[in-house]
Coordinates of C-alpha atoms in Angstrom, one line a residue:
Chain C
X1176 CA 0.0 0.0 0.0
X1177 CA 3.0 2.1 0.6
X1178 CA 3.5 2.3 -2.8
X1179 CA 1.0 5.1 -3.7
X1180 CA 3.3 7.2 -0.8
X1181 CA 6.1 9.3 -1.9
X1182 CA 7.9 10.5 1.6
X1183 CA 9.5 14.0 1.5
X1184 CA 10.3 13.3 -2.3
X1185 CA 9.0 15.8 -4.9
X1186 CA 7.2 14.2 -7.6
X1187 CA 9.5 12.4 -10.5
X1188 CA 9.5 14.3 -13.7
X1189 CA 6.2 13.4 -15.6
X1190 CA 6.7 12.2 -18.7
X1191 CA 3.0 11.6 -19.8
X1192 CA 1.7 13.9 -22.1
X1193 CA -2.0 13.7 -21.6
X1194 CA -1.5 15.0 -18.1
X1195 CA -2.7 18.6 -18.0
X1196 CA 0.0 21.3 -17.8
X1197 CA 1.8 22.6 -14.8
X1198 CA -0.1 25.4 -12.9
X1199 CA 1.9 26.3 -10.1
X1200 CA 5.8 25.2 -9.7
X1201 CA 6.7 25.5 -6.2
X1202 CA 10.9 24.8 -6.2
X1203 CA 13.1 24.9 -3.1
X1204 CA 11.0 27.2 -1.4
X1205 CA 12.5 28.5 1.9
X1206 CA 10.5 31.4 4.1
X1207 CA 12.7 32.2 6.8
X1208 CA 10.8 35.3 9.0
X1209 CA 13.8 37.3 10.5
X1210 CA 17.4 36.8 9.8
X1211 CA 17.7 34.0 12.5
X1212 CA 14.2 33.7 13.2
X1213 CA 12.1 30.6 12.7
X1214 CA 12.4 28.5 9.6
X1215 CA 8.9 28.8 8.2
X1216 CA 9.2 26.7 5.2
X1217 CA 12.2 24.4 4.6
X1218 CA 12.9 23.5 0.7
X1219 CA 9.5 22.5 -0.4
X1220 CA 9.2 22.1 -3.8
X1221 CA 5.5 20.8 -5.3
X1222 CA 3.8 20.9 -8.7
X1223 CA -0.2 21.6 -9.1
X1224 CA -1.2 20.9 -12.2
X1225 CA -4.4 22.4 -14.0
X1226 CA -7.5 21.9 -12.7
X1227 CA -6.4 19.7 -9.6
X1228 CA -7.5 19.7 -6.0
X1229 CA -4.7 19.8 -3.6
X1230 CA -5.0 20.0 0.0
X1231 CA -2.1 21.1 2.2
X1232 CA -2.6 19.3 5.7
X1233 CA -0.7 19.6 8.5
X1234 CA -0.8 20.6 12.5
X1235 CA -0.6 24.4 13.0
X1236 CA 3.1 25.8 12.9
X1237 CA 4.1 23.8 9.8
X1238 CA 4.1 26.4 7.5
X1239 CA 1.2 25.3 5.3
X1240 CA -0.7 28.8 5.6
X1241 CA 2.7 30.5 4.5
X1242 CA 3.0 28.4 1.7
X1243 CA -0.5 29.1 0.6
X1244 CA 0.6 32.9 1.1
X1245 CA 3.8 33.0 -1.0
X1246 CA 1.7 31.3 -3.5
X1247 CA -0.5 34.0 -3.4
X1248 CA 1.7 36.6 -3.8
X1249 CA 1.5 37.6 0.6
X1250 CA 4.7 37.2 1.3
X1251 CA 7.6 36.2 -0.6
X1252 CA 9.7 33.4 0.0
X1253 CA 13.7 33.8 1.4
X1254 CA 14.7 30.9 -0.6
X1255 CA 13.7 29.4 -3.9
X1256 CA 11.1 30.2 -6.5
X1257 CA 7.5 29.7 -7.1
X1258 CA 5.6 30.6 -10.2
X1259 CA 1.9 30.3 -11.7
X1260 CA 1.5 30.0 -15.2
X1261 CA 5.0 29.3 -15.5
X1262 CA 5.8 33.6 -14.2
X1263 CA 7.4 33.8 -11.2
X1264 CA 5.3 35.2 -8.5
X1265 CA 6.2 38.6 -7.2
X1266 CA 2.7 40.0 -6.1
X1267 CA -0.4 38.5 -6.3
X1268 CA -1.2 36.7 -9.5
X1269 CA -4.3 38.0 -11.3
X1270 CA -7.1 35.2 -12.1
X1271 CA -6.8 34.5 -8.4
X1272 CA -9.7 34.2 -6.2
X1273 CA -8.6 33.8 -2.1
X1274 CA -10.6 32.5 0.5
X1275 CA -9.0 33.1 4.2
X1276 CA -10.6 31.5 7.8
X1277 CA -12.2 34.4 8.2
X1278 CA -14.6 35.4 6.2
X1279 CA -13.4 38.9 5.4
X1280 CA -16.8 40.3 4.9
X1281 CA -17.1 44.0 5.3
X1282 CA -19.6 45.3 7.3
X1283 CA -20.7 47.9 5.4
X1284 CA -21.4 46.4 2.3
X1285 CA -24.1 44.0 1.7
X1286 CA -23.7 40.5 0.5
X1287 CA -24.2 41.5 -3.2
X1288 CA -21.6 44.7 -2.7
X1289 CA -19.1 42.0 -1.0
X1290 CA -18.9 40.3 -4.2
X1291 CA -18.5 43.5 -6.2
X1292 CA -15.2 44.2 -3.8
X1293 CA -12.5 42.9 -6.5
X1294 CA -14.6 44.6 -9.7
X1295 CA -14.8 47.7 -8.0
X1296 CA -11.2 47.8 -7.3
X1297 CA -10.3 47.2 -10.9
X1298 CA -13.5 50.0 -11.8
X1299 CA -14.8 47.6 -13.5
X1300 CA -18.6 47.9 -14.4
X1301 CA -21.0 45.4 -12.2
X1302 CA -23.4 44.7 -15.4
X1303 CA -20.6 42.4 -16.7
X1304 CA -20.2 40.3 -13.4
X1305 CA -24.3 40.5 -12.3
X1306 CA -25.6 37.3 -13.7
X1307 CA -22.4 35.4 -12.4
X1308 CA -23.1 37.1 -9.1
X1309 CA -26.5 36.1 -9.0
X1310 CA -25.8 32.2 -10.7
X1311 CA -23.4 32.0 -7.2
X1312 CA -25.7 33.4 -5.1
X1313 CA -28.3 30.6 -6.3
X1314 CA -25.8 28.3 -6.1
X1315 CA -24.9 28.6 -2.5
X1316 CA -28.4 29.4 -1.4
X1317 CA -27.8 32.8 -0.9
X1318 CA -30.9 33.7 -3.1
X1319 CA -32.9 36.1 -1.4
X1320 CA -29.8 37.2 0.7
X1321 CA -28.2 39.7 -1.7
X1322 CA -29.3 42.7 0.3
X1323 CA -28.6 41.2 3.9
X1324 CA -25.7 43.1 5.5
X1325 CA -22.7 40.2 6.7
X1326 CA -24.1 40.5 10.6
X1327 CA -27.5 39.4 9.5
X1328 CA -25.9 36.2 8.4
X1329 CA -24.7 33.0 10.1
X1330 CA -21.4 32.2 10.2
X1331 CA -21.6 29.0 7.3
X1332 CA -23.4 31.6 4.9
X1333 CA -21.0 34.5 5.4
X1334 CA -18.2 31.8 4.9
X1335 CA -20.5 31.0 1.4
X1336 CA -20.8 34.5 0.7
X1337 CA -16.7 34.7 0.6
X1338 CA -16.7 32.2 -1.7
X1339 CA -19.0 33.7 -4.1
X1340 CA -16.6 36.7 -3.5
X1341 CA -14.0 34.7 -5.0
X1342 CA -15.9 33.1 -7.6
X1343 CA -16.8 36.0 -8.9
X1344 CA -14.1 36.6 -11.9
X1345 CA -14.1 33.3 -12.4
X1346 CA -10.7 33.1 -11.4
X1347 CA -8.6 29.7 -13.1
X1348 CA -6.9 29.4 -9.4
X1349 CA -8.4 29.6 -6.4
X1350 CA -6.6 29.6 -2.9
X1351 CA -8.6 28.5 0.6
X1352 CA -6.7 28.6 3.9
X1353 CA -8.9 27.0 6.8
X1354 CA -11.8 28.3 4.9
X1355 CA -14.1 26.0 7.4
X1356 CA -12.2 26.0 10.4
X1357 CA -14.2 28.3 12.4
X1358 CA -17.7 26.4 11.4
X1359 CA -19.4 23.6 13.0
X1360 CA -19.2 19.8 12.0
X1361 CA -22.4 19.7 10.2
X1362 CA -22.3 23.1 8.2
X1363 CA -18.6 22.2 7.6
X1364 CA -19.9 18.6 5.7
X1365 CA -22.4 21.2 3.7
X1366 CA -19.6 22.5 2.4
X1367 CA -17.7 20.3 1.7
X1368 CA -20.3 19.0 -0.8
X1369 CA -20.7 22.2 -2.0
X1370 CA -17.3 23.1 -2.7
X1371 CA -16.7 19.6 -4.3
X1372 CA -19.7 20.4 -6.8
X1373 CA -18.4 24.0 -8.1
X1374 CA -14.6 22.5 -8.4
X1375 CA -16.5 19.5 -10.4
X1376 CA -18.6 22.1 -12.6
X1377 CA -15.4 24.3 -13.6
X1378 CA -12.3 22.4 -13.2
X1379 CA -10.8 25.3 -11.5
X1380 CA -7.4 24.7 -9.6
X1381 CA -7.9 24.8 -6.0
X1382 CA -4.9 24.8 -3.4
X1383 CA -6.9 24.1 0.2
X1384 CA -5.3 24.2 3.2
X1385 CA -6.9 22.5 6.5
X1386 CA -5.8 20.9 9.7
X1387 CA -8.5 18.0 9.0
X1388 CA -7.6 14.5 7.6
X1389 CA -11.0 13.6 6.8
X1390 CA -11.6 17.0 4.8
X1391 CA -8.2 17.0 3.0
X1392 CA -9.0 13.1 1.9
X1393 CA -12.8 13.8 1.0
X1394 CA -12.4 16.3 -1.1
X1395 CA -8.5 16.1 -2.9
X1396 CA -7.3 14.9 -5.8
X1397 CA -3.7 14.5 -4.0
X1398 CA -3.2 15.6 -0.2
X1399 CA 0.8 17.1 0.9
X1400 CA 0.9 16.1 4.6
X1401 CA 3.9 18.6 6.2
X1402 CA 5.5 17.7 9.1
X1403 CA 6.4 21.4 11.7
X1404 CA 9.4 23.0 12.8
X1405 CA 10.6 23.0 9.9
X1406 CA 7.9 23.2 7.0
X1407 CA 8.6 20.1 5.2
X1408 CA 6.7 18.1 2.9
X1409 CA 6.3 14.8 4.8
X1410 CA 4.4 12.8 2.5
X1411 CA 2.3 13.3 -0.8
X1412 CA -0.6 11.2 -0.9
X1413 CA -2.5 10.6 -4.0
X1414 CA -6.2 10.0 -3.5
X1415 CA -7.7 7.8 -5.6
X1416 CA -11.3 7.6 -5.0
X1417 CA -14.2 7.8 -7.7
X1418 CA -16.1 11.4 -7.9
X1419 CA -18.4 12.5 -7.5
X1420 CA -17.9 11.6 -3.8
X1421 CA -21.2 11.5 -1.2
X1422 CA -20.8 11.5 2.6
X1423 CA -21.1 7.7 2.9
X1424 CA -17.5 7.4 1.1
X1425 CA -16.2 8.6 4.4
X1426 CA -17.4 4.8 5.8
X1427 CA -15.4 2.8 2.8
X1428 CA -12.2 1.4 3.9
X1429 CA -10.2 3.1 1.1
X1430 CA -11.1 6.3 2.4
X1431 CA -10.3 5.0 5.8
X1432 CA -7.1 3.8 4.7
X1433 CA -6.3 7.2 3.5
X1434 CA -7.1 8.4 6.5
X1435 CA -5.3 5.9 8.8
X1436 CA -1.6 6.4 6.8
X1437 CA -1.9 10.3 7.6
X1438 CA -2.7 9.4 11.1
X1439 CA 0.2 6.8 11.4
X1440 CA 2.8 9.6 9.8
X1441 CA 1.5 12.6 12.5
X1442 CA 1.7 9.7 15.0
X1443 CA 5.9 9.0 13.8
X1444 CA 5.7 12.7 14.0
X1445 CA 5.1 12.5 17.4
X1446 CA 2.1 14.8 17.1
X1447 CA -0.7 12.1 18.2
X1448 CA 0.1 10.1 20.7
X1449 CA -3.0 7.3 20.3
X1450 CA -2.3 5.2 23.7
Chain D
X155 CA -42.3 43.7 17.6
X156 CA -42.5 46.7 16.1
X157 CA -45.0 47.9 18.8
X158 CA -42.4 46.7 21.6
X159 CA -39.8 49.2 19.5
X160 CA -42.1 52.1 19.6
X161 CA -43.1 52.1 23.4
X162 CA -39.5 51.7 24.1
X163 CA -38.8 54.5 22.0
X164 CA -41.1 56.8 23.5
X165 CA -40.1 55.8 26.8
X166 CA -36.5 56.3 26.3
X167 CA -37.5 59.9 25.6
X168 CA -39.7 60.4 28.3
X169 CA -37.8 58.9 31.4
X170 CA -35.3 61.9 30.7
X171 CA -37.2 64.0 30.2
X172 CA -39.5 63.6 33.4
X173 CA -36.2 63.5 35.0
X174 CA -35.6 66.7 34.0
X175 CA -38.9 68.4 34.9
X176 CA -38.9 66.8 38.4
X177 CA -35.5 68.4 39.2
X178 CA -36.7 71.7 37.8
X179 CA -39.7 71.7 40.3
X180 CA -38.0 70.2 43.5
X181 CA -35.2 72.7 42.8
X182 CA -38.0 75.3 42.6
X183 CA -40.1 74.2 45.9
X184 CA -36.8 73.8 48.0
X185 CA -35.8 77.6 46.8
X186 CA -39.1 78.6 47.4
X187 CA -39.4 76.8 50.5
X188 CA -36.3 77.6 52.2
X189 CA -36.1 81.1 51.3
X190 CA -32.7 80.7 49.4
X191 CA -32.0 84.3 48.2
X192 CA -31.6 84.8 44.5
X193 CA -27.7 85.7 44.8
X194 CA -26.7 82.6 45.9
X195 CA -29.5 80.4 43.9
X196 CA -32.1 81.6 41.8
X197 CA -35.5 79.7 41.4
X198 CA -35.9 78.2 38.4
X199 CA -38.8 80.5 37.2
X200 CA -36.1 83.4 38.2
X201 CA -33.7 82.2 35.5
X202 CA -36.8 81.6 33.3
X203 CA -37.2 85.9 33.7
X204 CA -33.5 86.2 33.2
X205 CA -34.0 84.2 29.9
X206 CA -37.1 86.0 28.9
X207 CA -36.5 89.6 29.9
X208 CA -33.5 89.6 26.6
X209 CA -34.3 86.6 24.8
X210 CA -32.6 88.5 21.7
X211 CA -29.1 89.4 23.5
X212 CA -29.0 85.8 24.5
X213 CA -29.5 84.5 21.4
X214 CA -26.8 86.9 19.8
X215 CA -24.2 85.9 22.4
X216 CA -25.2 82.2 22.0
X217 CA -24.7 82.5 18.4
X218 CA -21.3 84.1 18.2
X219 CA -20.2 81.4 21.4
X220 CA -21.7 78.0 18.7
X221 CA -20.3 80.0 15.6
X222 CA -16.7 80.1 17.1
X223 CA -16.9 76.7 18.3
X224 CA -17.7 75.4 15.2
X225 CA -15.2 76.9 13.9
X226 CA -12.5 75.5 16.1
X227 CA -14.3 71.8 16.1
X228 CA -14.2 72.1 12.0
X229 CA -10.7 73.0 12.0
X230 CA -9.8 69.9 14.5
X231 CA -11.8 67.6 12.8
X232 CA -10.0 68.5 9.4
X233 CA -6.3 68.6 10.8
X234 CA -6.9 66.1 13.7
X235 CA -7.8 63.0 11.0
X236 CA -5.5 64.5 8.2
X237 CA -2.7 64.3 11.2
X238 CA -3.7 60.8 12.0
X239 CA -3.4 59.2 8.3
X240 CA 0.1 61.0 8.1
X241 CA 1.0 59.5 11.3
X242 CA -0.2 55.6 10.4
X243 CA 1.3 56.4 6.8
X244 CA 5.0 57.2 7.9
X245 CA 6.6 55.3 10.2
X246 CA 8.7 58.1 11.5
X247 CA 5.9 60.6 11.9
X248 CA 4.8 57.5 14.6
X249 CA 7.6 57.6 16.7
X250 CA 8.1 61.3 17.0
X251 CA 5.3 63.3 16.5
X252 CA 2.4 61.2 17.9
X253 CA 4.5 60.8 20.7
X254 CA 4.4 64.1 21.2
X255 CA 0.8 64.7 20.6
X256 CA 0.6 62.2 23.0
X257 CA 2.2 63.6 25.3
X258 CA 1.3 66.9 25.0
X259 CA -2.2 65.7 25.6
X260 CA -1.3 65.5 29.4
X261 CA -0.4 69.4 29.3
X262 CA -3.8 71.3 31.0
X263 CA -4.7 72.6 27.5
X264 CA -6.7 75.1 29.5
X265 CA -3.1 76.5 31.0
X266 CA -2.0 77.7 27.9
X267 CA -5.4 80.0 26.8
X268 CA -4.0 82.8 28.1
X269 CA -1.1 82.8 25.5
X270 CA -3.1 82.7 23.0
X271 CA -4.3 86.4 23.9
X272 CA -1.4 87.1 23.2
X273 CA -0.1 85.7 19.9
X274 CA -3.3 86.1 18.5
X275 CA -5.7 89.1 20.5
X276 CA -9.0 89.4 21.6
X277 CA -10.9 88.8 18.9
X278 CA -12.3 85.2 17.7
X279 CA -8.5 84.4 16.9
X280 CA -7.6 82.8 20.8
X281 CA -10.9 81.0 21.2
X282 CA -10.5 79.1 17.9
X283 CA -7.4 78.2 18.8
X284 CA -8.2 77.3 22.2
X285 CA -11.5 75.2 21.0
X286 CA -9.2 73.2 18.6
X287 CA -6.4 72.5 20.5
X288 CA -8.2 71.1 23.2
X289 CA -11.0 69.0 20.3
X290 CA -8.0 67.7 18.1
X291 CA -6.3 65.5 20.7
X292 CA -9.1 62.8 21.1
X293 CA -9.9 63.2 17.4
X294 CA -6.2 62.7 16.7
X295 CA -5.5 59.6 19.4
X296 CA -8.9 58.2 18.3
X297 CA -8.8 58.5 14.3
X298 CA -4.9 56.8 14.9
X299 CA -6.1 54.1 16.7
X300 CA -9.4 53.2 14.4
X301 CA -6.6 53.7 11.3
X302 CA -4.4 51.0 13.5
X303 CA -6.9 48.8 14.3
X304 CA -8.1 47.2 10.6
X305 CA -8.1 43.7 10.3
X306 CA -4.6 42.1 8.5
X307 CA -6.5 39.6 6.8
X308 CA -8.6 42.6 5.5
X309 CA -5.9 44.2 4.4
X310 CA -4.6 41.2 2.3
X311 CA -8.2 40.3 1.0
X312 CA -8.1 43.6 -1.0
X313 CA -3.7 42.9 -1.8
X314 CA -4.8 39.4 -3.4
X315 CA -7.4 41.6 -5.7
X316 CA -4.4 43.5 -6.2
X317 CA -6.1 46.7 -5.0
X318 CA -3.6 49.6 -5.1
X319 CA -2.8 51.4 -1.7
X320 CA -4.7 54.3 -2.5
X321 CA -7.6 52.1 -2.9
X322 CA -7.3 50.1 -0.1
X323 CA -7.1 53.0 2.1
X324 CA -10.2 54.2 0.2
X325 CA -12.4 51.2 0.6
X326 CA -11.4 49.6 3.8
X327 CA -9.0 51.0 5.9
X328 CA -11.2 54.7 6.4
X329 CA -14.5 52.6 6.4
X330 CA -12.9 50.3 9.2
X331 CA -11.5 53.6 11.4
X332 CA -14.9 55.7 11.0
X333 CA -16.5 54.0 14.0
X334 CA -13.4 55.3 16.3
X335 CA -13.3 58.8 14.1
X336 CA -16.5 59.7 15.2
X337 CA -16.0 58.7 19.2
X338 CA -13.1 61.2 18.8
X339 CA -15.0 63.5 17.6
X340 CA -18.2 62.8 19.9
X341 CA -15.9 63.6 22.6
X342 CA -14.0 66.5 21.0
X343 CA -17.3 68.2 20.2
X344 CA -18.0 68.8 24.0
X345 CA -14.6 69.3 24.1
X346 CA -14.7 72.6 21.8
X347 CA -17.6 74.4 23.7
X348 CA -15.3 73.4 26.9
X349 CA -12.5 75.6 25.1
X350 CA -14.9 78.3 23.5
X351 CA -16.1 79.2 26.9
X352 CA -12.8 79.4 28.6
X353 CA -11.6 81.5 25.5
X354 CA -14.0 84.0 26.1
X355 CA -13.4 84.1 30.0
X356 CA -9.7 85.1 29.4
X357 CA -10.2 87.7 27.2
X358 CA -13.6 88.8 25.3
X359 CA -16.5 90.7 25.0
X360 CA -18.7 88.5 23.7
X361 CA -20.4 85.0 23.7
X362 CA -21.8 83.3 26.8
X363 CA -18.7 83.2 28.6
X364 CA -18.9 86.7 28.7
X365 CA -22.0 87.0 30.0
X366 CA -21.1 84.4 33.1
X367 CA -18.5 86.7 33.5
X368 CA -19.4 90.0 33.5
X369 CA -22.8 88.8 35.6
X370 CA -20.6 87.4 38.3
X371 CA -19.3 90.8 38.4
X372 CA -23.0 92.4 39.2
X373 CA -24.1 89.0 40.9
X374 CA -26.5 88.6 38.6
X375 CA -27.0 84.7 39.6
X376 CA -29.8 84.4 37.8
X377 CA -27.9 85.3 34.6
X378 CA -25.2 83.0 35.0
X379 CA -27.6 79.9 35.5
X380 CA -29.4 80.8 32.3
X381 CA -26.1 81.1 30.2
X382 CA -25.1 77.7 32.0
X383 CA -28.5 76.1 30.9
X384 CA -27.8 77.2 27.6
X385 CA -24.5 75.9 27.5
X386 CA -26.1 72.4 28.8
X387 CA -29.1 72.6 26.0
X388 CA -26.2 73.3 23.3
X389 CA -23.9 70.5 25.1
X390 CA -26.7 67.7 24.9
X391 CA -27.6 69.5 20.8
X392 CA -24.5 68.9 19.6
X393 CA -24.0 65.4 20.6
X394 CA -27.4 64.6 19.3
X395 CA -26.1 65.8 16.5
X396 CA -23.0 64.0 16.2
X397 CA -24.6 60.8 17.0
X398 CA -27.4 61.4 14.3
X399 CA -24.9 61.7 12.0
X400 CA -22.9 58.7 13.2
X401 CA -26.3 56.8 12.3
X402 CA -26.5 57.8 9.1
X403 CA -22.5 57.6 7.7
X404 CA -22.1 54.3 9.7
X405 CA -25.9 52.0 9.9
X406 CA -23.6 48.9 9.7
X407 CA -21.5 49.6 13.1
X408 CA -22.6 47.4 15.9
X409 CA -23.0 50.2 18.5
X410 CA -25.9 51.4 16.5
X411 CA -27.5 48.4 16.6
X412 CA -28.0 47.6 20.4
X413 CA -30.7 49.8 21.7
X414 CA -29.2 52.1 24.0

């Protein structure tokens, strides 16, 4: 079973043409904060291809949220390079859409004038963006809700109200960090479902960071477990399970395979100590 | 609901008010009662007279006392939150001149009126001065700190939309700081008619201050209660006012939305 596991190796160079090109190269990244200060990221080096699902799992402190940042153009890296598209990234990308564990919602702007944020920006007119807006709105069963100001809202449909936000352009990469930390168990599970469906319908790329093993494995393509102090890749694990996936596949033993060899690697880690 | 809203409304607008009255007519009965002589306290229906005997000089010197403290109030508001980007924008401005602001804020601002007679005379010149000096400094420490205060993840929402800084400060860092702005300037606003008044003790001829003063002089009590009341009605006005205002630039902010 072990063979499906790759441990702190970056993938071998693909050869297979009918795999769909490289979206973001991530090579010998470093992110050192301070000139001694804590190695954030050691030498991670990762390739996202179009239209994949990758989720970045690991405890808190092992980097993964800095990783999603450099990719987004937050911080820059110390050491190494990353690029999108093949351009090296030196402020955020455009085409990006960013969800962060917050929802980021201003207060004073409704739902509908939240999702305008990034057009009005750019002074872009809303006419182009409105039926998108309100397609995601429906989608996320926000109908109805356009007008609502964020603190009218509960906390699973201001979270779907970011997303929407970073739907909006229709953006070819989007980047979530702990986008469902802060909800509860059940809502969480809504989403996930939901988030699965709009990756399904446009094959965007999504890099999605969480803490949970069960999230990362339900709803990735491939899952890059990192190990703390320093940011390492620990494992990559691919996940090969048919889609669309429903709850139930969370009761299969595949998935609970999956499961079980990230538990056993944060268990070598010495991060769960299951006595 | 909307019933339970109304009758709350209307009470929280009666309760002062009956407040108020009742004051008014114990303070009248105990006067009356006790024989209190009007030199040391006047009856309310005294000051009433005082009011009413030259409602037009009062309401000249009232006039020239609100239009030099808005003046002074405009002029803080403008310089105190133009100060505070500055300060937030450059690092260096942080570290030496809000420190001083800062510090200068513990300086009795009250101390220093009478120099301003005489840099600047007797005219409106010193009481400007002295009702903005002594507004700016909460606008100022207040419009800093709501400018300070806007969320990092906020900040790199609008970065990832690649929003330029210009627009950023536009559309969410001055949105984020206007709650705190306007408790600055709810509190400067009293603050201003604080430093009017003691601008036209020091040196004037005008405005309600002069009239406490000169009717000390005469012991005309009754006077100087009926400038005071003034002073309280144009006090409890202007932060009406204010918060009005608040209501209407900021619906969203969750102060407005409790029911106070």
């Amino acid at each position: 079973m072990s063979a499906s596991v790759q441990r702190a190796a970056p993938a071998p160079p693909m050869i297979d043409t009918s795999l769909p090109p490289i979206h973001i190269a991530i090579t010998d990244t470093s992110k050192r904060y301070g000139a001694a200060g804590v190695l954030a990221l050691d030498r991670v080096s990762l390739t996202v291809r179009e239209g994949e699902f990758l989720s970045i799992l690991g405890p808190s402190g092992c980097g993964k949220s800095t990783l999603l940042r450099c990719v987004a153009g937050l911080e820059r890296p110390t050491g190494g390079e990353i690029s999108v598209h093949g351009e090296t990234v030196r402020r955020p990308p455009a085409n990006m859409g960013v969800v962060f564990q917050r929802d980021v919602l201003l207060d004073w702007r409704s739902i509908l004038d939240n999702m305008f944020l990034q057009t009005d920006f750019r002074g872009e007119k809303r006419s182009r963006y409105m039926a998108r807006a309100h397609e995601l709105l429906d989608l996320f069963g926000l109908k109805g809700f356009e007008n609502a100001y964020p603190t009218q809202l509960s906390g699973g449909m201001r979270q779907r109200a970011a997303i929407c936000r970073a739907l909006l352009a229709d953006p070819d990469l989007v980047l979530m960090d702990e986008p469902f930390g802060a909800l509860d168990a059940l809502t969480r599970d809504q989403m996930n479902l939901e988030l699965q469906k709009i990756w399904a319908s446009a094959r965007r790329t999504i890099l999605f960071v969480t803490h949970s093993i069960g999230e990362a494995v339900f709803l990735s393509d491939r899952v890059v477990v990192m190990s703390p102090r320093p940011g390492r890749i620990a494992m990559t694990l691919t996940i090969d399970l048919p889609r669309p996936r429903r709850m139930a596949i969370r009761e299969m033993p595949e998935f609970a395979h999956y499961c079980a060899q990230i538990r056993t690697l944060f268990g070598e880690m010495g991060l769960l100590k299951d006595e | 609901m909307n019933e339970i809203s109304r009758t709350r409304r209307i009470w929280g607008l009666l309760t002062p008010a009956t407040t108020i009255i009742a004051v008014f007519v114990a303070w009248q009965l105990l006067v009356t009662g006790l024989h209190v002589r009007e030199v040391i306290l006047p009856a309310p229906s005294e000051i009433i007279q005082a009011l009413l005997s030259q409602p037009a000089w009062f309401a000249q010197e009232g006039l020239y006392t609100m239009a030099t403290m808005l003046v002074g109030f405009a002029l803080a508001v403008i310089v105190g939150i133009l100060l505070a980007i500055l300060i937030v924008e450059v690092k260096l401005l942080e570290s030496t001149l809000y420190v001083l602001i800062a510090a200068l804020n513990s300086v009795p601002k009250v101390a220093i009126a009478p120099l301003f007679v005489i840099w600047l005379g007797t005219g409106y010149g010193p009481k400007i001065a002295i009702a903005f000096l002594i507004a700016f400094f909460p606008i100022v420490i207040d419009s800093v700190l709501g400018l300070k205060s806007v969320p990092k993840d906020m900040l790199d929402l609008a970065s990832s939309m690649r929003a330029s800084q210009l627009a950023q400060f536009w559309r969410i860092r001055l949105p984020t700081a206007l709650p705190s702005i306007f408790a600055g300037m709810k509190v400067g606003i009293s603050l201003a008619l604080v430093g009017t008044i003691v601008g036209e003790f020091v040196a004037s001829d005008h405005g309600l201050g002069y009239i406490i003063l000169t009717a000390q002089g005469t012991f005309e009590t009754a006077q100087i209660f009926a400038a005071n009341i003034l002073l309280g009605a144009a006090g409890i006005v202007l932060f009406w006012a204010m918060s009005a205002l608040e209501r209407r630039c900021l619906p969203w902010h969750a102060s407005q939305r409790q029911e106070v």
